[in-house]
Amino acid sequence: MASEQQLQAIKNSKVLMVGAGGIGCELLKTLALSGFQDIHIIDMDTIEVSNLNRQFLFRQSHVGQSKAKVAREAVLRFRPHISITAYHANVKDPEFNAEFFKQFNVVLNGLDNLDARRHVNRLCLAAEVPLVESGTTGLLGQVTVHVKGKTECYECQPKPTPKTYPVCTITSTPSKFVHCIVWAKDLLFAKLFGDKNLENDLYVRSNDASNSSEIVRDPFEQRESEDPEKYGQRIYDHVFGHNIEAALANEETWKNRNRPKPIYSMDVLPDKLVQQNGNFENSTVADPLSVSAMTSLGLRNPQDVWSIVENTKVFLESLKLFLGKREKEIGNLIFDKDDQLAVEFVTAAANIRAASFGIPMHSLFEAKGIAGNIVHAVATTNAIVAGLIVIEAIKVLQNDVQNYRMTYCLEHPSKKMLLMPVEPFEPNKSCFVCSETLLSLEVNTYHTKLRDFVEKIVKAKLGMNLPLIMNGSALLYEVGDDLDEDMVANYEANLEKVLAELPSPVTSGTRLTVEDLQQELSCDISIKHREEFDEEKEPDGMLLSGWGQAPQVEKDDEKPVGHKESTLVVSQLVSMENEENGEIEIILSGTKRTLSQTFTASTSTSCGTDGNGGDQKFEVIDDDDEVVILNGWNSETVKKKKVL
């Protein structure tokens, strides 16, 4: 039962919610039922059919409508006397600036991407408004509190970069199913149906030319008057047969690897089955996304693992349907996890390649999860996290700093607990967002253009949306609606110049100031010239130091990664012990996080003990392909504190 003081704090508060999805629906309902009177919601998304199994404020009739507005209407039906203001908009829009944020007592996040989270974090710091962060991934969840000057900000904790795979592994020596998915989605699908002008690393050796003097045609190009069945068989034989044989010719590659097996369509399907595969009509359909090879072939269960014969039939049928039913889209298609035919094609292609390389095949359900970066959401986790958000929000409204907690929902009990509270960490003094930290950038100033610096460093890594870049008093680049044409043209021209040839040259020793006026964020970057970079380890051709980026972490490739519910990024977690009466919490000594306390990367995805009394490990994956792994809990580094 809430105390009178808590009820008064709730009643007098003005709350901003960002996100009206899985967590957002539960959160709005819980806020309304807890007595909050003035709630504002921002969400740019519209309702999709796939939302309806867990976002319970929405119904079939709401599909296509604004999430924020429909959520508002749904809650007002059972709490008609409270005030709910809905914004169908992007939280990064200019109207939602620091001044807008200052009107609220607390901001509650239920977002689904890292970029928006960083943006809200910076606006909360600028407005000096407390932020309660949250996220779920399947059965895992978390709630964290961020108060300027008292706890670490959202960006104090390093966010690991997603695991990337060398092109040679994807194209030549796959060893995991995810390698086959990447090959099928980003190379084969893109080559056949995407923009023909984009570079593609798919190996295109052709067997058509009998000698080097003959002009070699692109084997992926459909020939004049070539019927879809023949074209499909030719593509199949080329990528799963001829290319594998060509790869096998390099004996050195397979000295310490299992040799793949070439697969040809005629080896899998009898001639009559190839010709009679599905029903083909050269016509368009009202809803292209409803076209399905599975339906044509009578395959019903997406959780079945297809045989090599079934995968071959799905591959040929899906290719034929693209050519016949969706011909106008070819050349502009990008893989979409909600495109049934695209998922079917990628699943079949990945499975056939997996079979060739001796890798276990997967169901369409599993392949879709991997290809679309999905961990299927659990409504119960969302509800638990929403309740925890409200608990922390009430503490914030009462300025109850001593009782702030970061709380983690675990998939398996740890010391008989599924909810694990941890004291928040103090601000990280090396965080460039909430502390004044000088960043360092190694870059070839004679080869790198200002455009590369803006796109790859300022926007991609520092998360600035409307950057302003200065070298001393010289303004090198600026973005804004109030700029005249001459200024815009001048800045556009600067983007195409290498750093050392800018009007105010950027060379080794230069100190750049980068600002985002919307986020009210500014940082300094010290430039150090460097001649060469490792293309595989440093693909950007630049190396930024001091911004708290964690090392790359490899995911468990056999499981889906991330989902569209709400991202989950975990700070360092510590274990709990039940030594006296079950009320002992173990926290980091002094609740201060130092660089040496940052988590260690691992590839474990279990949660709980290792079965031998060893260290506990678990992995959290977010929809931006971030992986946070908690590893090596050591009771010697923590102290015990009574939970009141």
XYZ file of C-alpha atoms in Angstrom:
644
model
C 0.000 0.000 0.000
C 1.444 3.387 -1.029
C 2.030 5.947 1.705
C 0.379 9.365 1.672
C 3.712 10.910 0.694
C 4.062 8.553 -2.276
C 0.494 9.172 -3.401
C 1.044 12.932 -3.280
C 4.282 12.653 -5.277
C 2.496 10.533 -7.874
C -0.499 12.844 -8.117
C 1.589 16.001 -8.569
C 4.018 14.563 -11.104
C 4.251 15.088 -14.843
C 5.701 12.055 -16.630
C 7.088 11.553 -20.139
C 7.000 8.073 -21.675
C 9.090 7.419 -24.788
C 7.837 4.333 -26.607
C 4.353 2.801 -26.707
C 5.238 -0.743 -27.755
C 5.565 -3.919 -25.694
C 6.888 -2.263 -22.556
C 5.105 1.004 -23.295
C 1.606 -0.509 -23.318
C 2.186 -2.238 -19.990
C 3.824 0.878 -18.575
C 0.999 3.237 -19.543
C -1.562 0.868 -18.031
C 0.470 0.549 -14.814
C 1.042 4.299 -14.523
C -2.669 4.974 -14.921
C -3.651 2.329 -12.364
C -1.000 3.613 -9.925
C -2.536 7.077 -9.761
C -0.424 9.131 -12.174
C -2.521 12.017 -13.440
C -0.455 13.698 -16.187
C 1.246 11.408 -18.715
C 2.776 12.275 -22.091
C 3.692 9.615 -24.683
C 5.931 9.865 -27.747
C 6.038 7.095 -30.353
C 6.520 7.307 -34.116
C 5.370 3.767 -34.928
C 2.065 2.465 -36.181
C 0.434 -0.783 -35.054
C 1.277 -3.990 -36.939
C -0.468 -7.359 -36.790
C 2.633 -8.886 -35.180
C 2.210 -6.510 -32.209
C -1.159 -7.876 -31.173
C 0.065 -10.971 -29.303
C 1.748 -8.904 -26.583
C 0.725 -5.239 -26.876
C -2.641 -5.687 -25.247
C -3.975 -2.151 -25.644
C -4.241 -2.769 -29.391
C -6.807 -4.713 -31.430
C -7.055 -5.929 -35.025
C -9.078 -2.843 -35.968
C -6.177 -0.620 -34.847
C -3.645 -1.988 -37.349
C -2.049 0.898 -39.242
C -2.935 3.510 -36.609
C -0.607 5.446 -34.284
C 0.564 3.414 -31.277
C 0.724 6.469 -29.006
C -2.785 7.675 -29.881
C -4.474 4.284 -29.707
C -2.754 3.499 -26.373
C -4.031 6.811 -25.016
C -7.612 6.091 -26.115
C -7.501 2.554 -24.683
C -6.354 3.668 -21.226
C -8.753 6.610 -21.060
C -11.614 4.126 -21.345
C -10.887 2.815 -17.835
C -9.211 5.959 -16.436
C -11.218 8.754 -18.085
C -10.315 11.452 -15.558
C -6.531 11.498 -16.042
C -4.649 13.525 -18.647
C -2.770 11.624 -21.364
C -1.107 13.530 -24.214
C 0.002 11.476 -27.212
C 2.553 12.500 -29.855
C 2.728 10.457 -33.037
C 6.258 11.661 -33.731
C 9.959 10.888 -33.563
C 11.547 11.791 -30.234
C 14.479 13.141 -32.273
C 12.284 15.799 -33.893
C 13.423 19.381 -33.111
C 10.304 20.175 -31.081
C 11.367 17.665 -28.434
C 14.389 19.611 -27.225
C 15.837 20.179 -23.756
C 13.256 22.870 -23.015
C 10.479 20.405 -23.773
C 12.039 17.819 -21.443
C 12.371 20.316 -18.568
C 8.606 20.337 -17.955
C 8.684 16.716 -16.737
C 9.604 15.266 -13.338
C 10.855 11.999 -14.798
C 11.331 10.390 -18.222
C 10.572 6.675 -18.734
C 12.133 4.909 -21.723
C 10.740 1.896 -23.573
C 12.668 2.256 -26.825
C 13.837 -0.294 -29.379
C 17.106 1.178 -30.666
C 20.405 2.460 -29.369
C 20.397 5.720 -31.315
C 17.125 6.974 -29.797
C 18.229 5.860 -26.312
C 21.407 7.891 -26.552
C 19.431 10.892 -27.783
C 16.974 10.763 -24.867
C 19.827 10.238 -22.405
C 21.537 13.426 -23.614
C 18.354 15.475 -23.513
C 17.675 14.285 -19.959
C 21.193 15.317 -18.944
C 20.777 18.728 -20.597
C 17.372 19.251 -18.982
C 18.531 17.726 -15.664
C 15.545 15.395 -15.622
C 15.909 11.858 -14.186
C 15.681 8.981 -16.670
C 14.456 5.455 -15.972
C 15.723 3.077 -18.684
C 14.321 -0.347 -19.452
C 14.575 -3.227 -21.863
C 13.578 -6.818 -22.457
C 14.918 -9.660 -24.550
C 12.731 -12.733 -24.327
C 12.735 -13.784 -20.664
C 15.496 -11.337 -19.721
C 14.799 -7.783 -18.613
C 16.230 -4.808 -16.812
C 15.380 -1.422 -15.339
C 18.053 1.189 -14.577
C 17.962 4.675 -13.064
C 20.041 7.579 -14.400
C 20.176 10.856 -12.475
C 22.672 13.549 -13.456
C 25.536 13.829 -10.996
C 24.251 10.986 -8.825
C 24.314 7.866 -10.982
C 26.000 6.927 -14.216
C 24.262 8.054 -17.393
C 23.087 5.580 -20.005
C 26.303 6.033 -21.981
C 28.730 5.674 -19.062
C 28.630 1.912 -19.574
C 30.395 0.660 -22.730
C 28.160 -0.747 -25.436
C 29.845 -3.633 -27.311
C 29.959 -3.497 -31.078
C 28.202 -6.271 -33.007
C 30.217 -9.208 -34.206
C 31.106 -8.944 -37.880
C 32.318 -11.720 -40.146
C 35.096 -11.536 -42.738
C 33.801 -11.695 -46.293
C 36.060 -14.665 -47.028
C 34.370 -16.668 -44.252
C 30.900 -15.893 -45.588
C 31.731 -16.557 -49.233
C 34.202 -19.444 -48.962
C 34.470 -21.182 -45.581
C 31.242 -20.975 -43.548
C 31.272 -22.988 -40.341
C 28.069 -21.805 -38.624
C 24.489 -21.470 -39.761
C 24.574 -17.713 -39.273
C 27.323 -17.571 -41.925
C 24.898 -19.251 -44.340
C 22.111 -16.829 -43.399
C 24.361 -13.816 -44.020
C 25.415 -15.301 -47.370
C 21.802 -15.960 -48.415
C 20.433 -12.624 -47.189
C 23.170 -10.075 -47.819
C 24.809 -11.631 -50.876
C 22.534 -13.979 -52.867
C 19.186 -12.244 -52.177
C 20.769 -8.835 -52.794
C 22.432 -10.072 -55.989
C 19.242 -11.498 -57.464
C 16.646 -8.991 -56.301
C 18.462 -5.892 -55.019
C 20.111 -2.869 -56.585
C 22.294 -4.119 -59.444
C 24.571 -1.089 -59.125
C 25.679 -1.906 -55.590
C 28.888 -3.821 -55.031
C 28.376 -7.446 -54.067
C 31.028 -9.832 -52.794
C 29.209 -12.925 -54.009
C 31.598 -15.128 -55.954
C 30.425 -14.958 -59.578
C 32.766 -17.405 -61.338
C 30.973 -18.687 -64.389
C 31.287 -22.068 -66.005
C 29.813 -20.810 -69.253
C 33.052 -19.699 -70.845
C 35.077 -22.447 -72.446
C 38.161 -20.270 -72.768
C 39.505 -16.985 -71.475
C 38.959 -15.182 -74.767
C 35.193 -15.662 -74.628
C 33.160 -12.893 -73.048
C 31.934 -14.123 -69.652
C 28.306 -13.263 -68.967
C 26.991 -12.543 -65.516
C 25.568 -15.925 -64.460
C 22.950 -14.189 -62.306
C 21.421 -12.338 -65.247
C 18.266 -13.886 -66.673
C 18.728 -14.476 -70.373
C 16.302 -13.384 -73.042
C 13.362 -15.789 -73.374
C 14.725 -17.950 -70.528
C 11.787 -19.411 -68.617
C 11.753 -19.091 -64.810
C 12.194 -22.840 -64.192
C 15.350 -23.052 -66.280
C 16.675 -19.819 -64.808
C 16.050 -21.044 -61.272
C 17.815 -24.350 -61.936
C 20.762 -22.525 -63.495
C 21.127 -20.212 -60.471
C 20.812 -23.198 -58.121
C 23.446 -25.200 -59.984
C 25.768 -22.211 -60.167
C 25.802 -21.225 -56.494
C 25.464 -24.656 -54.901
C 27.283 -26.675 -57.516
C 29.779 -24.950 -59.798
C 30.971 -22.420 -57.222
C 31.541 -25.143 -54.640
C 33.535 -27.155 -57.151
C 35.596 -24.092 -57.987
C 36.286 -23.538 -54.286
C 37.375 -27.155 -53.866
C 40.076 -26.628 -56.491
C 42.084 -24.724 -53.888
C 43.460 -27.672 -51.935
C 45.258 -25.430 -49.433
C 41.939 -24.081 -48.129
C 40.667 -27.530 -47.135
C 43.753 -28.998 -45.474
C 42.327 -28.417 -41.997
C 38.643 -28.046 -42.888
C 35.849 -30.377 -43.879
C 35.424 -30.295 -47.632
C 32.004 -29.092 -48.819
C 29.873 -31.169 -51.207
C 28.615 -29.634 -54.471
C 24.834 -29.930 -54.837
C 23.035 -29.816 -58.192
C 19.289 -29.563 -58.689
C 19.098 -32.737 -60.781
C 20.819 -34.677 -57.989
C 18.103 -33.613 -55.551
C 14.951 -33.519 -57.669
C 13.940 -35.816 -60.507
C 13.405 -33.961 -63.774
C 9.636 -34.239 -63.589
C 9.532 -32.722 -60.085
C 11.700 -29.787 -61.132
C 9.366 -29.051 -64.040
C 6.193 -29.478 -61.955
C 7.434 -27.536 -58.919
C 4.484 -25.406 -57.823
C 1.972 -23.528 -59.974
C 3.153 -20.532 -61.951
C 1.114 -17.664 -63.297
C 2.770 -14.538 -64.621
C 0.600 -11.992 -62.865
C 0.810 -9.510 -60.041
C -1.088 -9.694 -56.755
C -2.747 -7.050 -54.605
C -0.551 -7.765 -51.589
C 2.968 -8.845 -52.676
C 3.933 -9.716 -49.092
C 1.232 -12.409 -49.024
C 2.852 -14.460 -51.801
C 4.251 -17.687 -50.335
C 6.225 -20.611 -51.722
C 5.206 -22.654 -48.681
C 1.550 -22.182 -49.554
C 2.181 -23.170 -53.179
C 3.987 -26.328 -52.081
C 1.615 -27.270 -49.248
C 4.189 -26.759 -46.466
C 2.372 -25.553 -43.372
C 4.491 -25.677 -40.232
C 7.256 -23.018 -40.100
C 8.867 -24.883 -37.205
C 9.555 -27.982 -39.281
C 13.118 -28.438 -40.507
C 12.782 -29.039 -44.241
C 14.645 -31.831 -45.991
C 17.136 -31.022 -48.734
C 14.402 -31.892 -51.262
C 11.921 -29.510 -49.620
C 14.521 -26.746 -49.376
C 15.324 -27.168 -53.070
C 11.660 -26.961 -54.012
C 11.145 -23.867 -51.832
C 14.242 -22.213 -53.342
C 13.053 -22.796 -56.923
C 9.420 -21.923 -56.177
C 10.229 -18.705 -54.297
C 12.561 -17.549 -57.077
C 9.860 -18.306 -59.629
C 7.246 -16.381 -57.599
C 9.503 -13.347 -57.355
C 9.920 -13.384 -61.138
C 6.233 -13.934 -61.860
C 4.317 -12.187 -59.097
C 6.737 -9.453 -58.019
C 8.729 -8.717 -61.152
C 8.297 -4.936 -60.817
C 10.051 -4.947 -57.429
C 13.185 -6.745 -58.641
C 16.127 -4.370 -58.589
C 14.823 -2.466 -55.591
C 14.205 -5.178 -53.009
C 15.853 -5.152 -49.589
C 15.452 -8.120 -47.265
C 12.596 -7.615 -44.811
C 11.820 -10.132 -42.063
C 8.108 -9.394 -42.580
C 8.313 -10.364 -46.260
C 7.227 -14.030 -46.214
C 8.601 -14.890 -49.666
C 11.956 -13.270 -48.887
C 12.235 -15.225 -45.639
C 11.357 -18.454 -47.451
C 13.992 -17.840 -50.121
C 16.702 -16.971 -47.591
C 15.824 -19.957 -45.379
C 15.971 -22.397 -48.285
C 19.199 -20.931 -49.692
C 20.869 -20.924 -46.271
C 19.821 -24.515 -45.598
C 21.083 -25.817 -48.945
C 24.417 -24.073 -48.387
C 24.508 -25.445 -44.834
C 23.922 -28.967 -46.152
C 26.776 -28.513 -48.612
C 29.174 -27.531 -45.810
C 27.973 -30.125 -43.296
C 26.224 -27.573 -41.068
C 22.900 -28.539 -39.415
C 19.855 -27.090 -41.174
C 17.249 -24.951 -39.385
C 13.503 -24.355 -39.576
C 12.034 -21.252 -41.192
C 11.028 -20.044 -37.727
C 14.636 -20.271 -36.514
C 16.118 -18.871 -39.725
C 13.755 -15.899 -39.626
C 14.851 -15.164 -36.072
C 18.503 -15.142 -37.080
C 17.994 -13.231 -40.332
C 15.679 -10.657 -38.773
C 17.590 -10.317 -35.485
C 14.612 -11.477 -33.481
C 14.289 -12.813 -29.965
C 10.592 -13.425 -29.603
C 9.061 -11.148 -27.010
C 7.396 -12.401 -23.828
C 4.457 -10.363 -22.563
C 5.072 -11.380 -18.938
C 8.600 -9.968 -19.023
C 7.249 -6.685 -20.371
C 4.689 -6.527 -17.555
C 7.307 -7.232 -14.876
C 9.645 -4.596 -16.261
C 6.828 -2.037 -16.502
C 6.052 -2.573 -12.811
C 9.725 -2.138 -11.899
C 9.861 1.101 -13.908
C 6.975 2.538 -11.899
C 8.600 1.490 -8.610
C 11.808 3.306 -9.552
C 9.890 6.307 -10.887
C 8.163 6.720 -7.507
C 11.566 6.630 -5.755
C 12.832 9.289 -8.156
C 9.817 11.517 -7.511
C 10.541 11.298 -3.779
C 14.271 11.868 -4.347
C 14.898 8.606 -2.508
C 18.455 8.277 -3.846
C 19.580 5.699 -1.283
C 16.989 3.214 -2.492
C 17.468 3.543 -6.251
C 18.056 0.114 -7.771
C 19.026 -1.337 -11.125
C 16.931 -4.498 -11.319
C 17.541 -7.445 -13.628
C 15.053 -10.151 -14.614
C 16.826 -13.470 -15.047
C 15.735 -16.435 -17.134
C 16.841 -18.966 -14.511
C 16.974 -18.530 -10.714
C 20.249 -17.302 -9.263
C 20.469 -18.055 -5.550
C 16.698 -18.685 -5.665
C 16.067 -15.249 -7.187
C 14.666 -14.256 -10.576
C 14.718 -10.513 -9.862
C 18.138 -9.171 -8.933
C 18.475 -5.603 -7.555
C 21.845 -3.839 -7.727
C 22.807 -0.392 -6.470
C 23.389 2.103 -9.318
C 26.940 3.006 -10.245
C 28.381 6.468 -9.822
C 29.036 8.571 -12.947
C 31.956 7.384 -15.026
C 34.539 10.164 -15.035
C 35.781 9.045 -18.432
C 32.333 9.271 -20.073
C 32.431 11.904 -22.829
C 28.660 12.481 -22.524
C 28.275 13.347 -18.840
C 31.910 14.216 -18.058
C 34.446 16.438 -19.809
C 36.644 13.854 -21.477
C 38.999 14.529 -24.387
C 38.585 11.978 -27.176
C 41.395 10.918 -29.482
C 41.100 10.026 -33.174
C 43.771 8.311 -35.219
C 43.171 9.019 -38.895
C 45.017 9.476 -42.164
C 44.435 13.200 -42.557
C 45.676 13.160 -46.178
C 43.281 10.456 -47.381
C 40.174 10.751 -45.182
C 37.415 13.129 -46.249
C 35.410 15.275 -43.860
C 32.317 13.308 -44.994
C 33.847 10.082 -43.655
C 34.582 11.770 -40.327
C 31.001 13.075 -40.082
C 29.265 9.825 -41.070
C 31.494 7.219 -39.422
C 32.603 9.037 -36.276
C 30.347 11.982 -35.435
C 27.036 10.338 -36.355
C 27.674 6.588 -36.155
C 29.888 6.452 -33.064
C 29.132 9.674 -31.171
C 25.427 9.581 -32.012
C 25.069 13.241 -32.956
C 22.173 14.093 -35.259
C 22.725 17.776 -36.074
C 26.494 18.201 -35.717
C 28.537 21.367 -35.755
C 32.297 20.945 -36.229
C 34.857 23.616 -35.405
C 38.632 23.870 -35.697
C 39.410 26.651 -33.247
C 37.190 29.538 -34.368
C 36.787 28.176 -37.910
C 33.459 26.504 -38.617
C 34.034 23.482 -40.874
C 30.567 21.974 -40.972
C 27.066 22.706 -39.701
C 23.559 21.356 -40.180
C 20.395 23.389 -39.737
C 17.244 24.711 -41.406
C 18.294 28.325 -40.903
C 21.407 28.147 -43.105
C 21.427 30.170 -46.345
C 22.205 28.533 -49.692
C 25.787 29.788 -49.837
C 26.596 28.336 -46.414
C 25.016 24.995 -47.312
C 27.017 24.873 -50.559
C 30.210 25.744 -48.672
C 29.705 22.986 -46.104
C 28.802 20.475 -48.831
C 32.048 21.343 -50.604
C 33.971 20.840 -47.347
C 32.521 17.340 -46.999
C 34.330 16.250 -50.173
C 37.724 17.584 -49.070
C 40.304 15.530 -47.196
C 40.932 16.740 -43.655
C 44.366 18.209 -44.381
C 42.994 20.304 -47.260
C 40.074 21.951 -45.470
C 40.040 25.778 -45.287
C 41.289 25.355 -41.728
C 43.459 22.235 -42.173
C 43.019 19.297 -39.805
C 46.372 17.637 -39.200
C 48.152 15.755 -36.430
C 47.748 17.719 -33.199
C 44.551 19.515 -34.264
C 41.833 19.696 -31.621
C 38.327 19.669 -33.069
C 35.193 20.692 -31.187
C 32.056 18.778 -32.134
C 28.643 19.908 -30.893
C 25.025 18.900 -31.255
C 22.914 21.925 -30.339
C 19.703 19.890 -30.156
C 21.230 17.471 -27.650
C 23.156 20.309 -25.965
C 26.236 18.102 -26.133
C 29.798 19.153 -26.898
C 33.073 17.237 -26.952
C 36.663 17.810 -28.058
C 38.580 15.394 -30.282
C 42.367 15.368 -30.538
C 43.572 14.342 -34.012
C 46.568 12.085 -34.537
C 47.755 11.328 -38.089
C 48.290 7.672 -38.915
C 49.321 6.286 -42.286
C 47.854 2.767 -42.421
C 44.988 0.774 -40.914
C 44.058 -2.906 -40.815
C 41.118 -3.191 -43.223
C 39.551 -6.101 -41.320
C 40.045 -4.878 -37.748
C 39.668 -1.148 -38.520
C 37.303 -1.009 -41.513
C 36.470 2.665 -40.991
C 40.100 3.651 -41.569
C 39.918 5.547 -38.282
C 40.310 4.658 -34.606
C 38.430 6.618 -31.948
C 39.669 6.292 -28.358
C 38.240 7.480 -25.059
C 34.546 7.170 -25.906
C 33.892 4.035 -23.869
C 33.265 1.604 -26.706
C 33.586 -1.996 -25.607
C 35.359 -4.626 -27.683
C 33.510 -6.736 -30.212
C 31.653 -9.645 -28.718
C 30.717 -12.793 -30.584
C 27.153 -13.951 -30.323
C 25.795 -17.453 -30.043
C 25.174 -17.854 -33.735
C 22.651 -20.650 -33.437
C 20.144 -18.437 -31.643
C 18.177 -15.431 -32.828
C 19.725 -12.131 -31.896
C 17.789 -9.172 -30.596
C 14.167 -8.269 -31.200
C 11.968 -5.280 -31.926
C 10.540 -4.985 -28.442
C 12.978 -2.910 -26.477
C 16.704 -3.090 -26.240
C 18.430 -4.630 -23.272
C 21.886 -3.427 -22.323
C 23.129 -4.556 -18.946
C 25.581 -2.885 -16.629
C 27.941 -5.090 -14.620
C 25.946 -7.554 -12.578
C 26.910 -9.176 -9.325
C 25.606 -12.280 -7.596
C 23.290 -12.594 -4.631
C 23.780 -14.768 -1.557
C 21.336 -16.014 1.038
C 23.591 -16.363 4.081
C 21.462 -15.384 7.041
C 17.777 -14.872 6.462
C 17.654 -14.560 2.693
C 18.016 -10.793 2.766
C 21.657 -10.345 1.849
C 22.490 -8.370 -1.271
C 25.970 -8.429 -2.745
C 26.980 -5.234 -4.501
C 30.158 -3.858 -5.967
C 32.447 -2.360 -3.370
C 31.506 1.270 -2.929
C 29.129 0.918 -5.935
C 31.828 2.532 -8.081
C 32.570 1.104 -11.488
C 36.164 1.417 -12.591
C 37.570 0.407 -15.955
C 38.966 -2.758 -14.389
C 35.458 -3.722 -13.306
C 34.062 -3.662 -16.829
C 32.600 -6.961 -17.888
C 34.642 -9.577 -19.705
C 33.558 -10.863 -23.089
C 32.469 -14.459 -23.415
C 30.318 -16.507 -25.725
C 28.153 -18.125 -23.073
C 24.407 -17.784 -23.322
C 23.460 -19.632 -20.174
C 22.136 -17.954 -17.086
C 22.939 -19.562 -13.767
C 25.749 -21.800 -12.610
C 27.765 -23.832 -15.044
C 26.627 -27.035 -13.397
C 29.924 -27.548 -11.620
C 29.694 -24.746 -9.128
C 31.575 -22.447 -11.490
C 31.069 -18.813 -12.355
C 27.707 -17.716 -13.628
C 27.403 -16.283 -17.089
C 24.696 -14.942 -19.296
C 24.387 -13.011 -22.460
C 21.958 -10.273 -23.329
C 21.357 -9.434 -26.932
C 19.649 -6.295 -28.178
C 17.976 -5.485 -31.457
C 20.953 -3.346 -32.585
C 23.085 -6.469 -32.395
C 24.615 -5.415 -29.131
C 25.772 -8.222 -26.922
C 26.505 -7.755 -23.248
C 27.954 -10.708 -21.403
C 28.320 -10.965 -17.689
C 31.127 -13.242 -16.668
C 33.427 -14.149 -13.835
C 31.530 -13.062 -10.739
C 33.983 -12.963 -7.878
C 32.764 -12.778 -4.306
C 36.094 -11.314 -3.205
C 35.394 -8.096 -5.115
C 32.036 -7.403 -3.507
C 30.697 -6.482 -0.135
C 27.435 -7.469 1.540
C 24.699 -5.080 2.461
C 21.424 -5.739 4.216
C 18.359 -5.132 2.052
C 15.883 -3.134 4.081
